[in-house]
Short mmCIF file of C-alpha atoms and ligand atoms in Angstrom, two decimals:
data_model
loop_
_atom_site.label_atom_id
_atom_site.label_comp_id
_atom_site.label_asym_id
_atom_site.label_seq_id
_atom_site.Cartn_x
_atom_site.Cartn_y
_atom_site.Cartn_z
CA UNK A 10 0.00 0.00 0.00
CA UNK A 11 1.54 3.18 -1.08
CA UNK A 12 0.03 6.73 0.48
CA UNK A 13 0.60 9.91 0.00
CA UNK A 14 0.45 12.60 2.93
CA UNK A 15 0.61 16.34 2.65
CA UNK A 16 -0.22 19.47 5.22
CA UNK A 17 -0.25 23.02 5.14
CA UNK A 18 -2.06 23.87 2.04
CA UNK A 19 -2.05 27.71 3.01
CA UNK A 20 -4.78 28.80 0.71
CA UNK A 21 -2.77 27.41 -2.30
CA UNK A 22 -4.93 25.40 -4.53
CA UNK A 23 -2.24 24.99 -7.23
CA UNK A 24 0.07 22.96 -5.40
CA UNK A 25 -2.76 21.04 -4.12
CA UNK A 26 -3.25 20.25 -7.31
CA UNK A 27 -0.16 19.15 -8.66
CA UNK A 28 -0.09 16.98 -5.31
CA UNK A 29 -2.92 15.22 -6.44
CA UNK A 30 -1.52 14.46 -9.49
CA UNK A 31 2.16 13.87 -8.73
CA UNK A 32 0.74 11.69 -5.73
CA UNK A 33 -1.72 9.60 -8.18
CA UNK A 34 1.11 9.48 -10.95
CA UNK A 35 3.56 7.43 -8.27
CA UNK A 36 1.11 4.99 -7.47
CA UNK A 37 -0.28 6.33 -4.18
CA UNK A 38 -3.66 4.81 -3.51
CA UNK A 39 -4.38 7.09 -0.46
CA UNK A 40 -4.33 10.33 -0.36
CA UNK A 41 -4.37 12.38 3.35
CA UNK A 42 -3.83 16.13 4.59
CA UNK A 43 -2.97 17.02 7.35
CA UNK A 44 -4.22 20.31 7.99
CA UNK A 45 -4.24 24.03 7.74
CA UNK A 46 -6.19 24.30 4.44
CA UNK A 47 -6.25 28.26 4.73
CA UNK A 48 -3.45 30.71 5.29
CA UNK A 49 -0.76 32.11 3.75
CA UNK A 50 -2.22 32.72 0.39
CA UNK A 51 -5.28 34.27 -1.22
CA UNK A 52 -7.37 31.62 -2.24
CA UNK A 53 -8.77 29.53 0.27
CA UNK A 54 -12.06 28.20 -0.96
CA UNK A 55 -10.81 26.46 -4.64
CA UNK A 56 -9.14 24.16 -2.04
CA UNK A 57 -12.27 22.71 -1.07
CA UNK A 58 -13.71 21.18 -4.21
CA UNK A 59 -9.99 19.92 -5.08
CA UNK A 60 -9.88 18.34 -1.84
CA UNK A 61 -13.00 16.31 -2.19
CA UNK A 62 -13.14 15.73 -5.92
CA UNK A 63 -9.32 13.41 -5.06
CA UNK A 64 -10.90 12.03 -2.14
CA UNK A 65 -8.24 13.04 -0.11
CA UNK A 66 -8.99 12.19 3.62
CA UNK A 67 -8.41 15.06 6.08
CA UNK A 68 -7.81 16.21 9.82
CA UNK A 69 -8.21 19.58 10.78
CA UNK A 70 -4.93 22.03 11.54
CA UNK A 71 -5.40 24.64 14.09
CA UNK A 72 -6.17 26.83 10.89
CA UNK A 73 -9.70 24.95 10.18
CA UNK A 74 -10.24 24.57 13.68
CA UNK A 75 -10.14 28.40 14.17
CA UNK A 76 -11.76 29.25 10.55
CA UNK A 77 -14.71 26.89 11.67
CA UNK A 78 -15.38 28.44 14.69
CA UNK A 79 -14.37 32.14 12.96
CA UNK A 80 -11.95 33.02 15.76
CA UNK A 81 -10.25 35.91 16.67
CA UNK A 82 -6.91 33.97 15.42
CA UNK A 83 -5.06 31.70 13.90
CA UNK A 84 -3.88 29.36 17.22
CA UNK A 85 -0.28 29.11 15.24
CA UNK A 86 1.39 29.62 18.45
CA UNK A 87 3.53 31.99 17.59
CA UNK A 88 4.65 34.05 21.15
CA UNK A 89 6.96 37.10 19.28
CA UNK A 90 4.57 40.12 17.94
CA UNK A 91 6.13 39.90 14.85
CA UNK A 92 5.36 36.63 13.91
CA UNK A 93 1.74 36.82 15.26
CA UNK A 94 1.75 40.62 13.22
CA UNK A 95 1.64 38.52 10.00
CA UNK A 96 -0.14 35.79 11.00
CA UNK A 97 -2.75 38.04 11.66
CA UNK A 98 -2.55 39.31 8.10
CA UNK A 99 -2.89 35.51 6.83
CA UNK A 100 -5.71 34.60 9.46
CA UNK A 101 -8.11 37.83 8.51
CA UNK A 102 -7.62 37.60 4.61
CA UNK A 103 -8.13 33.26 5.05
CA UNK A 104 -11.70 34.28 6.68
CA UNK A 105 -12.87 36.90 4.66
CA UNK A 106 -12.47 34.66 2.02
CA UNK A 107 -13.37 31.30 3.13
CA UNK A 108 -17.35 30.50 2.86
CA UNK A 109 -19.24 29.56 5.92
CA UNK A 110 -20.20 26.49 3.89
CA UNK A 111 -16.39 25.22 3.44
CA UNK A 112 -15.53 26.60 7.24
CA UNK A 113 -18.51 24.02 8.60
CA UNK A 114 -17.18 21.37 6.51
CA UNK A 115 -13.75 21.93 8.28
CA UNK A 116 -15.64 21.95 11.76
CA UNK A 117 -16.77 18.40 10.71
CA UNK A 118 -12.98 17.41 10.26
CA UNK A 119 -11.28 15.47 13.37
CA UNK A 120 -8.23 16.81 14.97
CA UNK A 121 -6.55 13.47 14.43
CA UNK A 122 -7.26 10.39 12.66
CA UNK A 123 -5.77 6.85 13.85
CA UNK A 124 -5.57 3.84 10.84
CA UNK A 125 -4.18 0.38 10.71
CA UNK A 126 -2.53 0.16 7.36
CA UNK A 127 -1.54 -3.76 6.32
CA UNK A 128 -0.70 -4.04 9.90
CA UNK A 129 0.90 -0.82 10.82
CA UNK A 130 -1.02 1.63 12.88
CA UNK A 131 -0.79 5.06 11.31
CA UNK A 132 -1.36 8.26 13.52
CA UNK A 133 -2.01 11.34 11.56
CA UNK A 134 -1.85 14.27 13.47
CA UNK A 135 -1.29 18.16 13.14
CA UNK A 136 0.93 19.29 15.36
CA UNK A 137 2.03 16.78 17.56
CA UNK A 138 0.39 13.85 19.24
CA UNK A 139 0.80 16.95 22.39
CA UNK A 140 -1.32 19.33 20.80
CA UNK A 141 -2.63 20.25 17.40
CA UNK A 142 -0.29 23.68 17.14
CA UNK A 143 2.63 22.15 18.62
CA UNK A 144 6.09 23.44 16.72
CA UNK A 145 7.62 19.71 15.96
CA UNK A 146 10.70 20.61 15.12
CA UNK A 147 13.81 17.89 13.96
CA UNK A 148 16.20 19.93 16.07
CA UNK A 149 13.95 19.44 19.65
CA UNK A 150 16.02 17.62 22.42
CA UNK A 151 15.76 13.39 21.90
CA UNK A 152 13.48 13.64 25.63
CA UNK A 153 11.22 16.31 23.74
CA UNK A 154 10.83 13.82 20.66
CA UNK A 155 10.32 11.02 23.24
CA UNK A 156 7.28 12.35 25.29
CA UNK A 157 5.73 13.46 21.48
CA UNK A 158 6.10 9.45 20.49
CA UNK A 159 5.11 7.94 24.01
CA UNK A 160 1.80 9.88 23.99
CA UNK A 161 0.88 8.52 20.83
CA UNK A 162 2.07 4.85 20.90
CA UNK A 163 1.22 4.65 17.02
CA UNK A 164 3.97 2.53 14.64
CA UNK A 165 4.23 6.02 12.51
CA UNK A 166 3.36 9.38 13.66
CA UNK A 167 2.68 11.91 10.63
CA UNK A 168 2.65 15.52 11.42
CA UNK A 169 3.11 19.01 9.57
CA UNK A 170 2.41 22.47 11.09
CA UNK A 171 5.94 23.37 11.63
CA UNK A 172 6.35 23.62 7.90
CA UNK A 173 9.56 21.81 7.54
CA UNK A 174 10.34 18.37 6.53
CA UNK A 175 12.15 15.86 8.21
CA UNK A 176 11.97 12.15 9.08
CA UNK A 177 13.73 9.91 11.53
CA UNK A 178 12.83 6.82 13.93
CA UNK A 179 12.61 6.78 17.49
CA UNK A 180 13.36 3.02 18.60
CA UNK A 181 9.83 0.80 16.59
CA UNK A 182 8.68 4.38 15.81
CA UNK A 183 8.82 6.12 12.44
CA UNK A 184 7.75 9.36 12.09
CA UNK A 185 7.51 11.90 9.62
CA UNK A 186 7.03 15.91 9.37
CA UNK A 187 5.65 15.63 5.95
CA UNK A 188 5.95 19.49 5.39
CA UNK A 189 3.96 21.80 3.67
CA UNK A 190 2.77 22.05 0.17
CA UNK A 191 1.63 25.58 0.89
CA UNK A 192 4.74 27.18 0.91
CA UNK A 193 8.65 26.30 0.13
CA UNK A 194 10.69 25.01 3.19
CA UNK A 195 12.84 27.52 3.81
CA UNK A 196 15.68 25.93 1.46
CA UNK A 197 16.23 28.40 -1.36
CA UNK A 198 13.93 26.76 -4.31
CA UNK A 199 10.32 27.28 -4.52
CA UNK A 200 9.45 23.47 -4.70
CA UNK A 201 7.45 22.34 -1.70
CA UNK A 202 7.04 19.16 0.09
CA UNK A 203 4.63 16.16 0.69
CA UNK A 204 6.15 12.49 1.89
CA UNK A 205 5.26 9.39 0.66
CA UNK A 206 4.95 5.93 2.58
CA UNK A 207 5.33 2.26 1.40
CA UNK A 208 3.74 0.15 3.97
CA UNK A 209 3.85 -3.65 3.95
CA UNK A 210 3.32 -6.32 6.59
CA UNK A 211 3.51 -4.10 9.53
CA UNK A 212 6.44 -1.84 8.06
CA UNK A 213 6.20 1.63 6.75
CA UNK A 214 9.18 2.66 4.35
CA UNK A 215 8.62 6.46 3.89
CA UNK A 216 10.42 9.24 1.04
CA UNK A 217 10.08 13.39 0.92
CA UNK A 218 8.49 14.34 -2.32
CA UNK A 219 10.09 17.24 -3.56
CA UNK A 220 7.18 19.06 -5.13
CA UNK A 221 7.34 21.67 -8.49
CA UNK A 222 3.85 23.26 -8.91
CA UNK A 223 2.98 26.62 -10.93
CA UNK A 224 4.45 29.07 -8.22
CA UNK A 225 4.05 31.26 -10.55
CA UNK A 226 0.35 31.35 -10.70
CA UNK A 227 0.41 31.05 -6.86
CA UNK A 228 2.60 34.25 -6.50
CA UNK A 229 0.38 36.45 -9.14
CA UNK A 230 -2.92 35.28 -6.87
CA UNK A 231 -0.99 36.88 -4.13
CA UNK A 232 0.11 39.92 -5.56
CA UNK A 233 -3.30 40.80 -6.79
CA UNK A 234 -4.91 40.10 -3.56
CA UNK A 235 -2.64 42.56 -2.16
CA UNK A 236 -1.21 39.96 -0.04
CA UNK A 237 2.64 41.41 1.42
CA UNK A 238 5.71 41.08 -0.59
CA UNK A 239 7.26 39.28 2.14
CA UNK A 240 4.51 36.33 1.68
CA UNK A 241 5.14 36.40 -2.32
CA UNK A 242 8.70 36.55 -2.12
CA UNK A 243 8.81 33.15 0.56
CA UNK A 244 6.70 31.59 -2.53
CA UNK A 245 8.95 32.63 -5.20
CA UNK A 246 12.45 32.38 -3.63
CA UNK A 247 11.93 29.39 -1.34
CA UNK A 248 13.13 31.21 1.97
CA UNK A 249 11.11 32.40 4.62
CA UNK A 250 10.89 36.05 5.21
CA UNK A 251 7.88 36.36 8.17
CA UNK A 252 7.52 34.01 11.42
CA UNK A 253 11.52 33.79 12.42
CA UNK A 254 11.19 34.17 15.94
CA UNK A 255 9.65 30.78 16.40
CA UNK A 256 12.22 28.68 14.45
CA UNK A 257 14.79 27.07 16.82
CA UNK A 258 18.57 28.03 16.00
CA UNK A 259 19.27 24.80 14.14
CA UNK A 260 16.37 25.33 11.70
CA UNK A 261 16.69 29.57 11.56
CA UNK A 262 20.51 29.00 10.42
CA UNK A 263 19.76 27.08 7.32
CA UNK A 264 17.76 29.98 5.67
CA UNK A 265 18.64 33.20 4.06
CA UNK A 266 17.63 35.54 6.87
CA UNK A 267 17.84 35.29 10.23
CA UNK A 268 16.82 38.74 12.00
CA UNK A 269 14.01 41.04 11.29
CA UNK A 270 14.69 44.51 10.49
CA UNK A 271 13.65 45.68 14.08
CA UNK A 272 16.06 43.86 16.03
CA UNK A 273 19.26 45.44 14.20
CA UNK A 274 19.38 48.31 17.08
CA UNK A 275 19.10 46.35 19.61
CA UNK A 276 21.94 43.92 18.02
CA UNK A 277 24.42 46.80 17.17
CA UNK A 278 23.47 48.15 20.94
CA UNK A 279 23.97 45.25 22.69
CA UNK A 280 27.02 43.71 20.35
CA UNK A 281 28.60 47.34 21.36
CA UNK A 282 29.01 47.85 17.33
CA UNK A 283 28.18 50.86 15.51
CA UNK A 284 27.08 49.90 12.26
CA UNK A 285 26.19 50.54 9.47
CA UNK A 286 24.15 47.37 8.42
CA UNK A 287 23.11 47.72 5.30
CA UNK A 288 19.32 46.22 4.24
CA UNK A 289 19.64 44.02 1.42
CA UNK A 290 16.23 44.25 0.35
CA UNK A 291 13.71 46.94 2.19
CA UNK A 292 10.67 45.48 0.57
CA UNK A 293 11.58 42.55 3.35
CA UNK A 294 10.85 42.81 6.90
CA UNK A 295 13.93 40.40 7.50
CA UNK A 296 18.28 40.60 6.92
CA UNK A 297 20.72 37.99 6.95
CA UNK A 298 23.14 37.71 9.48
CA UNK A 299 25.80 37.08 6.71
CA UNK A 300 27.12 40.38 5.45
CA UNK A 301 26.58 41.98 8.39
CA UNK A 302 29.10 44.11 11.31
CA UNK A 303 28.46 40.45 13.02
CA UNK A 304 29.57 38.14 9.95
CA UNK A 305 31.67 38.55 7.12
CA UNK A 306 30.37 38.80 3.39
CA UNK A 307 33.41 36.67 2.77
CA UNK A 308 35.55 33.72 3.87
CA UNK A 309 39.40 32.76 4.06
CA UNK A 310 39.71 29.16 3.70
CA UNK A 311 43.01 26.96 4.74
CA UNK A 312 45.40 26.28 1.61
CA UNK A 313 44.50 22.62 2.76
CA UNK A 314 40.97 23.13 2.20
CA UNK A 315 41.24 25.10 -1.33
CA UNK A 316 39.26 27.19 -3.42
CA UNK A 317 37.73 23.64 -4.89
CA UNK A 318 34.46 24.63 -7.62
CA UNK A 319 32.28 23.02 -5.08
CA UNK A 320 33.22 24.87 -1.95
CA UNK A 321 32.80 27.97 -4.09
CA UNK A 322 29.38 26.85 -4.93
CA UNK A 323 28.34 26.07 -1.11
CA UNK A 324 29.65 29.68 0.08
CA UNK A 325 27.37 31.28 -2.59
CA UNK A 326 24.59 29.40 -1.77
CA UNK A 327 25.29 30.08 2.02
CA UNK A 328 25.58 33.75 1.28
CA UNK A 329 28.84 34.39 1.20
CA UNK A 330 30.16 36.65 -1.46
CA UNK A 331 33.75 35.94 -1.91
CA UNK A 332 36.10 32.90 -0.95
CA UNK A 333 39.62 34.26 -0.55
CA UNK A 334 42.92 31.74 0.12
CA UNK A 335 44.54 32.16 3.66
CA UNK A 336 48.22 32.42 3.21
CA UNK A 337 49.77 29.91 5.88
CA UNK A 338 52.25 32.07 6.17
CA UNK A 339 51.21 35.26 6.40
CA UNK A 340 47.62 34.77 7.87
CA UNK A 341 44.90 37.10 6.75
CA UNK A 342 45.93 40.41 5.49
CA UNK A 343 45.12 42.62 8.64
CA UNK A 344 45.00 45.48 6.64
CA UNK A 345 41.47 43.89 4.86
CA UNK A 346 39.82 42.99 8.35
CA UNK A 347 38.53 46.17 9.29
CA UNK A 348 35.02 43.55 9.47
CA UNK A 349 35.17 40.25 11.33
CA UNK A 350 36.78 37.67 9.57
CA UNK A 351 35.96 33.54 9.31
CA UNK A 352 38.39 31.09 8.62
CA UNK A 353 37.36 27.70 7.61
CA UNK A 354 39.83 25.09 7.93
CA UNK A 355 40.00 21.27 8.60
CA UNK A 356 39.76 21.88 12.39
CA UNK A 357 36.76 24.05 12.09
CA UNK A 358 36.46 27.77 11.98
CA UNK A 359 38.33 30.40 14.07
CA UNK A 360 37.76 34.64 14.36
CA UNK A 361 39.87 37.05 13.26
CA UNK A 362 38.67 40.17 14.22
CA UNK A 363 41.97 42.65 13.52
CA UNK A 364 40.96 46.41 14.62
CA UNK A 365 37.71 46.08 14.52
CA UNK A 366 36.05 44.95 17.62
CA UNK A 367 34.95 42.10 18.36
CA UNK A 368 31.13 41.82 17.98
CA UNK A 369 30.52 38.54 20.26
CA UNK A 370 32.58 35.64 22.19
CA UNK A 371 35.21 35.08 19.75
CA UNK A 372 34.11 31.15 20.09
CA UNK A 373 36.01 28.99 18.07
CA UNK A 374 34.75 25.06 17.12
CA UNK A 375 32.72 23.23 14.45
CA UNK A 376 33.34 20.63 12.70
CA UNK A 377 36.54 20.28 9.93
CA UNK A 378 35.13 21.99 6.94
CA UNK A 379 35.98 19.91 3.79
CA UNK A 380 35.79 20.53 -0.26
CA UNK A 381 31.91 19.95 -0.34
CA UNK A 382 30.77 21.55 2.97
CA UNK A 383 31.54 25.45 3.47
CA UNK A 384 27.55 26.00 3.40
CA UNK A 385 27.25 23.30 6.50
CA UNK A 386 29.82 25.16 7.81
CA UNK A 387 28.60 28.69 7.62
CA UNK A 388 25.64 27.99 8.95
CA UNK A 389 27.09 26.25 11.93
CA UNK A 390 28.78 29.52 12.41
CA UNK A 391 25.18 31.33 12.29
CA UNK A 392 23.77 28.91 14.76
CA UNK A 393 26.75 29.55 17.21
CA UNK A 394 26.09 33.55 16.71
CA UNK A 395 22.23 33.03 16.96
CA UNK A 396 22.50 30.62 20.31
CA UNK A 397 24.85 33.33 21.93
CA UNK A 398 22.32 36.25 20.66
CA UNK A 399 19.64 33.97 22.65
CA UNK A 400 21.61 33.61 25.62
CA UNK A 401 23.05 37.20 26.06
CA UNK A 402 18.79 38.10 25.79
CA UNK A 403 19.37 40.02 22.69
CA UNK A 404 17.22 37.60 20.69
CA UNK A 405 14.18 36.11 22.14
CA UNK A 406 14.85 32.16 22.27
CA UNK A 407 11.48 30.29 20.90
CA UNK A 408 9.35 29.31 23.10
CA UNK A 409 7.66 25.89 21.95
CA UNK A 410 3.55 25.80 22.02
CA UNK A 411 2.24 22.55 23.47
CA UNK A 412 -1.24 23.75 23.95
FE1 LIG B 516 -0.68 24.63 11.77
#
């Protein structure tokens, strides 16, 4: 028995669509979703008909329970006011536009649905088997993941909400974020995500579907609902620009931008830094970290480790503007590091900060960067300068909703 399992559909009927058929094409008998049919985009109620007309079997995200009931709210669980700000914009433009028709059918929906499949018991959730807007996130401590799988009990746990994809197994337990097909995970290509699951005699064998759809189409509905750039550009570019707050360091490193524009005072203050930090793009309510007084638009990497046409490749897709050769001998030239400079290296990455001050704990670590892995390593570096940001309180660490 092959399924196929998607969430998030955010109001965006066209890659529901090509789900359907990419699904049906690869031999999936079963089609579910997960929840949160509205959001995001600007066209909640085509959903519906595409939804029933596939048979595609549904529980309810905290989106349709909210819609349903025509709350004040999403119930994302988002705790910083800038990522409730624009959920707010999502929720209010989901239910002016969602029938009261379509928002009883989603009242109908359960919150989670429990099936044996040729011997394996399937639990298909939202959020967690904790609560239906719980934040799932791959990066959670192994005793977080543990209480999640012990209060379900299931053989596979299937859950979205978070918006990112990821799958591992817990001892007998498999489970799967399947992502979102509503909008791009955060990784640079506006393809989205659904997972599919082989399950035979008690074992479930599951894959990520990596998902093209007309984003195009998707983007235009936007624009011409008047929908914010920010949303359009997450659906065109693949990386998240609204909602940053709640992603945990491990997850926030692997995207394009990590602040929003309203914390770069309060970084420069507290980092004792005077600036300038230049916005990339002021359309965006978000910056990168890379490029900025507290990271380097550049790199020096060890003669050892070379200016190889992959590494080159990773740093550009990491951000990184220009890979320059350290001289063993010589070191960086400390007449270039009026900025904070990164070395990668086989041992990791160390700081040289010359003149200039130095913006944070000058930690040094990581693992050996190789030929293939200067992205990996970059944002390793990000995650160490976002955990200390959390810890000195200049950043707000997420704060997890279990209900
Ligand atoms: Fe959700």
């Amino acid at each position: 028995m092959r399924i196929a399992v998607c969430g998030g559909v955010y109001s965006n009927p066209y890659a529901l669509a090509s789900f359907c058929e990419d699904a049906r094409a690869r031999g999936a008998q079963r089609l579910y979703c997960l929840g949160d049919l509205g959001g995001y985009g600007a066209e909640p109620e085509p959903v519906w008909p595409l939804l029933t007309d596939n048979d595609v079997v549904c529980v309810a995200g905290n989106y349709d329970v909210a819609i349903a009931a025509g709350g004040a709210d999403c119930g994302c669980g988002y705790r910083d006011p800038r990522d409730q700000q624009y959920a707010q914009i999502m929720y209010d433009h989901t239910l002016a536009h969602t029938s009261r028709r379509f928002a009883a059918w989603m009242g109908e929906l359960p919150t989670e649905r429990r099936e044996t499949i040729h011997g394996c018991e399937v639990h298909f959730v939202h959020g967690s088997p904790l609560a239906n807007n719980d934040f799932w996130w791959e990066s959670l401590p192994d005793e977080a993941h543990a209480a999640r799988v012990a209060s379900s009990g299931a053989d596979v746990i299937l859950a979205t909400h978070s918006g990112l994809p990821w799958i591992r197994r817990f001892g007998q337990t498999l489970v799967v974020n399947v992502g979102v097909i509503g909008r791009p995970a955060n990784d640079g290509t506006p393809r989205v995500c659904y997972a599919l699951l082989d399950i035979d005699h008690g074992r479930a064998a599951p894959r990520l579907v990596s998902l093209a759809y007309d984003w195009r189409a998707q983007a235009r509905s936007m624009r011409e609902a008047g929908l914010p750039e920010a949303f359009v550009s997450t659906n065109e570019t693949g990386w998240w620009t609204t909602c940053l707050e709640i992603l945990p360091t491990e997850e926030r490193s692997r995207g394009r931008y990590h602040v929003y524009d309203s914390s770069v005072p309060e970084l420069l203050t507290a980092t004792g830094h005077p600036g300038p930090w230049p916005d990339p793009d002021p359309h965006l309510p978000v910056r990168p970290l890379v490029g900025s007084p507290l990271f380097p638009s550049r790199v020096w990497v060890e003669k050892s480790v070379g200016r190889a046409p992959a590494l080159l490749a990773g740093a550009a897709a990491a951000g990184i503007a220009e890979v320059r050769e350290l001289d063993d001998a010589h070191g960086a030239d400390p007449d270039t590091m009026a900025l904070p400079e990164l070395t990668l290296g086989e041992k990791g990455w160390r700081w040289h900060y010359g003149d200039g001050a130095a913006p944070l704990d000058p930690t040094e670590g990581g693992q050996p960067v190789g030929r293939e892995d200067v992205a990996g390593a970059v944002r390793a570096v990000v995650r160490s300068l976002l955990a200390q940001l959390q810890t000195s309180g200049t950043l707000t660490p997420p704060r997890y909703c279990v209900g």
